[in-house]
């Protein structure tokens, strides 16, 4: 995925995750904390969109360490450490989700993701192409990065994210 697609995909994925959590665990939503909860939701969504392209920006060798599960685990640890600080926890949750959903989206590319890099690596070809070595897991190659046939996908993901967000605000509005 390219940067605009990563951002739109992250917005849709994290919004869907929030809405799903609200539907499955309605007790998470407390009427007395609706303002705080609304701010936290916006921080999670914003953090996710903001961090959506970080794995590509912080990479020296494309799809190296920043495209591994190790970074997500480190970020998760940092998120848990902020559990007692609601707004920082929400922002860090968004950043962690943003990083994870970046990797999740890239896992479906023809190159795939070496989730356990450097233990698992990539096969590089003379032409410059590369793909993950070994088993890809459930991540079937669905697209080639930069393929113009999928240029409409950012619009699809933004609309999907907005629909999920409308569902979130509808759930919150029903509690007022």
Coordinates of C-alpha atoms in Angstrom, one line a residue:
X1 CA 0.0 0.0 0.0
X2 CA 1.0 3.6 -0.5
X3 CA 0.7 6.3 2.1
X4 CA -2.9 7.5 1.3
X5 CA -4.2 4.0 1.2
X6 CA -2.5 3.1 4.5
X7 CA -4.1 6.2 6.2
X8 CA -7.5 5.4 4.9
X9 CA -7.3 1.7 5.7
X10 CA -6.1 2.5 9.2
X11 CA -9.0 4.9 9.8
X12 CA -11.5 2.3 8.6
X13 CA -9.9 -0.6 10.5
X14 CA -9.6 1.2 13.9
X15 CA -13.1 2.7 13.5
X16 CA -14.5 -0.7 12.9
X17 CA -12.6 -2.1 15.8
X18 CA -14.0 0.6 18.1
X19 CA -17.5 0.1 16.9
X20 CA -17.2 -3.6 17.2
X21 CA -16.0 -3.3 20.8
X22 CA -18.9 -0.9 21.6
X23 CA -21.4 -3.4 20.2
X24 CA -19.9 -6.5 21.9
X25 CA -19.2 -4.9 25.2
X26 CA -21.8 -2.1 25.7
X27 CA -20.8 -1.8 29.4
X28 CA -17.6 -0.1 28.3
X29 CA -19.6 2.9 27.4
X30 CA -20.5 4.9 30.5
X31 CA -22.9 7.8 30.3
X32 CA -21.0 9.8 32.8
X33 CA -17.8 9.7 30.7
X34 CA -19.2 10.4 27.2
X35 CA -17.1 13.5 26.7
X36 CA -14.0 11.8 27.8
X37 CA -14.8 8.8 25.8
X38 CA -15.5 10.9 22.7
X39 CA -12.1 12.6 23.1
X40 CA -10.4 9.2 23.5
X41 CA -12.1 7.8 20.4
X42 CA -10.8 10.8 18.4
X43 CA -7.3 10.3 19.8
X44 CA -7.3 6.7 18.9
X45 CA -8.6 7.4 15.3
X46 CA -6.2 10.3 14.9
X47 CA -3.2 8.4 16.3
X48 CA -3.9 5.5 14.0
X49 CA -4.1 7.7 10.9
X50 CA -1.0 9.7 12.0
X51 CA 1.1 6.6 12.5
X52 CA -0.2 4.8 9.4
X53 CA 2.9 5.6 7.3
X54 CA 5.5 5.5 10.0
X55 CA 6.8 1.9 9.3
X56 CA 7.7 3.0 5.7
X57 CA 9.2 6.3 6.9
X58 CA 11.4 4.9 9.6
X59 CA 12.8 2.1 7.5
X60 CA 16.4 2.0 6.3
X61 CA 16.0 -1.3 4.4
X62 CA 12.4 -1.5 3.1
X63 CA 10.4 -4.1 5.0
X64 CA 13.0 -4.7 7.6
X65 CA 12.6 -4.4 11.4
X66 CA 9.9 -1.7 11.3
X67 CA 7.7 -4.1 9.3
X68 CA 7.9 -6.8 12.0
X69 CA 5.7 -7.9 14.9
X70 CA 8.5 -6.9 17.3
X71 CA 7.8 -3.2 17.0
X72 CA 4.1 -3.8 17.6
X73 CA 4.9 -5.7 20.8
X74 CA 7.2 -2.9 22.0
X75 CA 4.5 -0.3 21.2
X76 CA 1.9 -2.5 23.0
X77 CA 4.2 -2.5 26.1
X78 CA 4.4 1.2 26.0
X79 CA 0.6 1.4 25.6
X80 CA 0.0 -0.8 28.6
X81 CA 2.5 1.3 30.7
X82 CA 0.2 4.3 30.0
X83 CA -3.0 2.6 31.3
X84 CA -3.4 5.0 34.2
X85 CA -3.2 8.1 31.9
X86 CA -6.4 7.9 29.8
X87 CA -5.6 10.4 27.1
X88 CA -2.0 9.2 26.6
X89 CA -3.2 5.7 26.7
X90 CA -5.8 6.5 23.9
X91 CA -3.2 8.2 21.7
X92 CA -0.6 5.4 22.2
X93 CA -3.4 2.9 21.4
X94 CA -4.0 4.7 18.2
X95 CA -0.3 4.7 17.3
X96 CA 0.0 1.0 18.1
X97 CA -3.1 0.1 16.1
X98 CA -1.8 2.4 13.2
X99 CA 1.4 0.5 13.1
X100 CA -0.3 -2.9 13.3
X101 CA -2.8 -2.2 10.6
X102 CA 0.0 -0.9 8.4
X103 CA 1.6 -4.3 8.6
X104 CA -1.7 -6.1 8.3
X105 CA -2.4 -4.2 5.0
X106 CA 1.1 -4.9 3.7
X107 CA 0.8 -8.6 4.5
X108 CA -1.8 -8.9 1.6
X109 CA 0.6 -7.4 -1.0
X110 CA 2.5 -9.7 -3.4
X111 CA 5.7 -9.1 -1.3
X112 CA 4.0 -10.0 2.0
X113 CA 5.4 -9.3 5.5
X114 CA 8.2 -11.1 7.4
X115 CA 6.4 -10.9 10.7
X116 CA 9.3 -12.2 12.6
X117 CA 12.1 -10.4 10.8
X118 CA 15.1 -11.0 11.1
X119 CA 14.3 -14.6 12.0
X120 CA 12.1 -14.7 8.9
X121 CA 13.4 -12.8 5.9
X122 CA 12.7 -11.9 2.3
X123 CA 13.8 -13.4 -1.0
X124 CA 15.3 -10.7 -3.1
X125 CA 15.5 -11.0 -6.9
X126 CA 18.0 -9.4 -9.3
X127 CA 15.2 -7.3 -10.8
X128 CA 14.8 -5.6 -7.4
X129 CA 11.6 -7.4 -6.5
X130 CA 11.2 -9.3 -3.2
X131 CA 8.8 -11.5 -1.4
X132 CA 8.6 -13.0 2.1
X133 CA 10.5 -16.3 2.6
X134 CA 8.5 -19.3 3.8
X135 CA 4.9 -19.5 4.9
X136 CA 2.7 -16.4 4.5
X137 CA 0.0 -17.7 6.8
X138 CA -3.5 -16.6 5.9
X139 CA -2.3 -13.6 4.0
X140 CA -3.0 -14.3 0.4
X141 CA -1.3 -11.9 -2.1
X142 CA -4.2 -9.7 -3.2
X143 CA -2.5 -6.7 -4.7
X144 CA 0.8 -5.3 -6.0
X145 CA 1.9 -2.0 -4.4
X146 CA 1.3 0.9 -6.7
X147 CA -1.0 -1.0 -9.0
X148 CA -3.3 1.7 -10.7
X149 CA -6.1 -0.8 -10.7
X150 CA -6.5 -0.3 -7.0
X151 CA -6.2 3.6 -7.0
X152 CA -9.9 3.8 -5.9
X153 CA -9.2 2.0 -2.6
X154 CA -8.4 5.0 -0.4
X155 CA -11.9 6.4 -1.2
X156 CA -13.5 3.1 -0.3
X157 CA -11.6 2.9 3.0
X158 CA -12.4 6.5 3.9
X159 CA -16.1 6.0 3.2
X160 CA -16.0 2.7 5.2
X161 CA -14.3 4.5 8.1
X162 CA -16.8 7.3 8.1
X163 CA -19.7 4.8 8.1
X164 CA -18.1 3.0 11.1
X165 CA -17.6 6.4 12.8
X166 CA -21.3 7.3 12.2
X167 CA -22.1 4.0 14.0
X168 CA -19.8 4.9 16.9
X169 CA -21.5 8.4 17.3
X170 CA -24.9 6.8 16.9
X171 CA -24.1 4.4 19.8
X172 CA -22.8 7.3 21.9
X173 CA -25.8 9.5 21.1
X174 CA -28.2 6.7 22.1
X175 CA -26.8 6.8 25.6
X176 CA -27.3 10.6 26.2

